[in-house]
Coordinates of N, CA and C in Angstrom, one line a residue:
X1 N 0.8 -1.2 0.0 CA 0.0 0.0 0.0 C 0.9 1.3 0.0
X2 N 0.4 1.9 -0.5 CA 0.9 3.5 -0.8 C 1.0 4.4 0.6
X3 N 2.3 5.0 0.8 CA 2.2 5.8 2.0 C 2.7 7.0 1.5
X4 N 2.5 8.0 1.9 CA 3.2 9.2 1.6 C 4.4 9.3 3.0
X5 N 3.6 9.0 3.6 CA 4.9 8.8 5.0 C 6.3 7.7 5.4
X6 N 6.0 7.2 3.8 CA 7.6 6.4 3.8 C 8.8 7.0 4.3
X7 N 9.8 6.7 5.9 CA 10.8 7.9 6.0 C 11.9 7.1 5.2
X8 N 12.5 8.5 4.5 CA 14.0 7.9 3.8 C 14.3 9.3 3.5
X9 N 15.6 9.4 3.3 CA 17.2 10.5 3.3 C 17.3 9.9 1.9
X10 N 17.3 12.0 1.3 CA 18.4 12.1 -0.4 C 19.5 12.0 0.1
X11 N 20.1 11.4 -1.3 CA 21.4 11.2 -1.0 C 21.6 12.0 -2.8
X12 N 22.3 12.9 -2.5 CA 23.2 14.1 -3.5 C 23.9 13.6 -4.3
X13 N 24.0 12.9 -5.5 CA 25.8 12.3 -6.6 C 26.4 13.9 -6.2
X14 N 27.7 13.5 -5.8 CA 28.7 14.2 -5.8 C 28.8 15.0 -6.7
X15 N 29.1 16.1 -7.3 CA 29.7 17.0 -8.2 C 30.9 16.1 -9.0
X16 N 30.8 15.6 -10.2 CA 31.6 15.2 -11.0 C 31.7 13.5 -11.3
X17 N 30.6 13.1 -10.4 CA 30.3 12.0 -10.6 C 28.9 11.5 -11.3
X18 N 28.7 10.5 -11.7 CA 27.6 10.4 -12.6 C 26.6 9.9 -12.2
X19 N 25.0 10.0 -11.8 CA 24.1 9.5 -11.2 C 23.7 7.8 -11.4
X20 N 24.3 7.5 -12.8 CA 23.8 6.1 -13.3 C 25.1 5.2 -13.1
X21 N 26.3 6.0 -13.0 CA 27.9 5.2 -12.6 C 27.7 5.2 -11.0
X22 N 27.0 5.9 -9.8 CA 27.4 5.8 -8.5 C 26.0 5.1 -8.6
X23 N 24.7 4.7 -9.0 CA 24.0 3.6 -8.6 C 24.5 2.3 -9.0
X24 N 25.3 2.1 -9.9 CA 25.9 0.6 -10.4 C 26.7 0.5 -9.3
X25 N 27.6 1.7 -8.7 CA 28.7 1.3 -7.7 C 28.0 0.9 -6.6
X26 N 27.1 1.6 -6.3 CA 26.3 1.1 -4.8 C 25.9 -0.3 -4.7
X27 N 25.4 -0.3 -5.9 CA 24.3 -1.7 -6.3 C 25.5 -2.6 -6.3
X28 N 26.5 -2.6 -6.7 CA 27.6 -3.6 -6.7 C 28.2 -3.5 -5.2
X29 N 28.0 -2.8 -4.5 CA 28.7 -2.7 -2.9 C 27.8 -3.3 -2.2
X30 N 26.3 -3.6 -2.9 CA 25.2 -4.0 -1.5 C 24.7 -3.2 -1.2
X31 N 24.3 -1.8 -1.6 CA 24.1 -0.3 -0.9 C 23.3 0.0 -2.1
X32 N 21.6 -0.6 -2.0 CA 19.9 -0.5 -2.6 C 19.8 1.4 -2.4
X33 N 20.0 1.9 -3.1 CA 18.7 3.0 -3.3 C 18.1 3.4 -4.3
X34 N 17.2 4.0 -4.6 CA 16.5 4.5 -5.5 C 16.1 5.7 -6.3
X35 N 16.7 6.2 -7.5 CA 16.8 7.1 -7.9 C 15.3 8.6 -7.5
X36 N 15.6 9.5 -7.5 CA 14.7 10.4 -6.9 C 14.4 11.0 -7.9
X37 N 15.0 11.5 -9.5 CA 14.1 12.0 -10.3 C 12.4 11.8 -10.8
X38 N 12.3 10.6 -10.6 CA 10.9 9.6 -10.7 C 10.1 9.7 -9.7
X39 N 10.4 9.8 -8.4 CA 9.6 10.3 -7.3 C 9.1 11.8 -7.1
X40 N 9.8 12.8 -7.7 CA 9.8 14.2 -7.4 C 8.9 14.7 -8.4
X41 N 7.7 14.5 -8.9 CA 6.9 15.5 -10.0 C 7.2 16.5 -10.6
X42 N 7.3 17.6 -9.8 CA 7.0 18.9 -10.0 C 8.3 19.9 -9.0
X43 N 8.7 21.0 -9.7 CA 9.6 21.7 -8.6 C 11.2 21.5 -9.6
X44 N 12.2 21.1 -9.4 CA 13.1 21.5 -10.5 C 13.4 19.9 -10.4
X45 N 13.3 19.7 -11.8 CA 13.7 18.1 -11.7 C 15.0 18.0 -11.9
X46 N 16.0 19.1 -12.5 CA 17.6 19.0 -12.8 C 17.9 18.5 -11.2
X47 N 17.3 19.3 -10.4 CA 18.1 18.8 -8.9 C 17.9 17.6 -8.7
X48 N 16.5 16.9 -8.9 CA 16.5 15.9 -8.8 C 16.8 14.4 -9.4
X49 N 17.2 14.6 -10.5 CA 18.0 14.1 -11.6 C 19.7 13.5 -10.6
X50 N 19.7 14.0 -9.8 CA 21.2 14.5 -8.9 C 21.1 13.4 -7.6
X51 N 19.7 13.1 -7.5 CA 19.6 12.9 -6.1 C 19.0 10.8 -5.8
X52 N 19.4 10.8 -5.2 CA 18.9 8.9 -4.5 C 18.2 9.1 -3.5
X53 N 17.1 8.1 -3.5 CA 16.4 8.2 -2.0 C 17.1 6.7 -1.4
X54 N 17.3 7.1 0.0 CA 17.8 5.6 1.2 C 16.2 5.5 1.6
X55 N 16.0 4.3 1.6 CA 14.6 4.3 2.8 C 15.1 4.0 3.5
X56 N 14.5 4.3 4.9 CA 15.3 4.1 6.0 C 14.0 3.3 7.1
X57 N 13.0 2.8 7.0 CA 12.3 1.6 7.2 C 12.8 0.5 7.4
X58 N 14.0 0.5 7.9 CA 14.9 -1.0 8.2 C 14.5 -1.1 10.0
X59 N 15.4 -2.2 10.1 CA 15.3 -2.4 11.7 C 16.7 -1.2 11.4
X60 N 17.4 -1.3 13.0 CA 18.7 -1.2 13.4 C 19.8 -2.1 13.1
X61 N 19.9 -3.2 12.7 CA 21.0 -3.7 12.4 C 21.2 -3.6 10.8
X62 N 19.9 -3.6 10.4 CA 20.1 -2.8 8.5 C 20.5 -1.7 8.2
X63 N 19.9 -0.7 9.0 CA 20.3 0.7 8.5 C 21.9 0.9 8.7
X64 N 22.7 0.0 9.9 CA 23.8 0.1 10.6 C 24.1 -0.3 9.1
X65 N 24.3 -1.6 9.0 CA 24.9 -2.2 7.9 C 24.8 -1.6 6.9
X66 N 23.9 -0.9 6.0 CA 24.1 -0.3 5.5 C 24.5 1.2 4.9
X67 N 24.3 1.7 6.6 CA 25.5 2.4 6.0 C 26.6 2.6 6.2
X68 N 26.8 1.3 6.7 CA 28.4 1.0 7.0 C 28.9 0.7 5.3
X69 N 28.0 -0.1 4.6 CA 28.2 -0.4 3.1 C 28.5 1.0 2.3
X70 N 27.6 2.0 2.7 CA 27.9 2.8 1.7 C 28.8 3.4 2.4
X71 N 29.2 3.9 3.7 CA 30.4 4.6 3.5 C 31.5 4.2 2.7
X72 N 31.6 2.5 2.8 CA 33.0 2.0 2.3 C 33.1 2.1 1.0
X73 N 31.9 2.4 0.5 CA 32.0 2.4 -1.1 C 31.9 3.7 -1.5
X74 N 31.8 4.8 -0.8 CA 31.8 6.0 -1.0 C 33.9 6.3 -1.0
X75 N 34.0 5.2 0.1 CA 35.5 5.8 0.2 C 36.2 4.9 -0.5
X76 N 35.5 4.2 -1.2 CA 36.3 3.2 -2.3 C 36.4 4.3 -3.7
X77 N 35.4 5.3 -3.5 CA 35.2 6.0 -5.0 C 36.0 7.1 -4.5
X78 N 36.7 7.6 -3.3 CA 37.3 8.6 -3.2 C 36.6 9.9 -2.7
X79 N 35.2 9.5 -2.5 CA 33.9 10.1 -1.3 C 33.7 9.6 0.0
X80 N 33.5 10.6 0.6 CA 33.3 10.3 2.0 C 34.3 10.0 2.9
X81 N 34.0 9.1 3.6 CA 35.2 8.5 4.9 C 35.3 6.9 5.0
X82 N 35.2 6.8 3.9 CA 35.4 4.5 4.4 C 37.1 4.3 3.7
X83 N 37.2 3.0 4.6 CA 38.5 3.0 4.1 C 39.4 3.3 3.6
X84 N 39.5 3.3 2.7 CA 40.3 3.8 1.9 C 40.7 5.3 1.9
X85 N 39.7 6.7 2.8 CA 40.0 8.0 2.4 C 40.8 8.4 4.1

């Protein structure tokens, strides 16, 4: 069923990275989101062209793990703070 009250966090592509190259990376790290241009109707869709939604509807040991996943693959791409930065 349809909620409008699904909670989940945009997540921003980086400046110089590419919206459809950092969802393959995520999707290849284990780290599910879902693009936001398709959800966003109306209002400036260039921004949202930019942007991923996390749902965040997990227990606590999902949300943990996951974003334990995406930091490391953020800092595998030379974003954020996982390993490697």
């Amino acid at each position: 069923d349809y909620s409008p009250e699904v909670p989940m966090e945009l997540l921003e592509v980086p400046l110089g990275s590419s919206g459809p190259l950092l969802w393959k990376t995520l999707r290849a790290g284990g780290v599910d989101v879902l693009p936001a241009h398709n959800y966003f109707w109306s209002g400036a869709p260039n921004t949202y062209n930019r942007m991923f939604r996390v749902p965040l509807n997990r227990d606590d040991g999902e949300l943990s793990e996951g974003l334990r996943r995406l930091d490391c693959v953020l800092g595998k791409m030379g974003i954020g703070s996982g390993p490697d930065r």
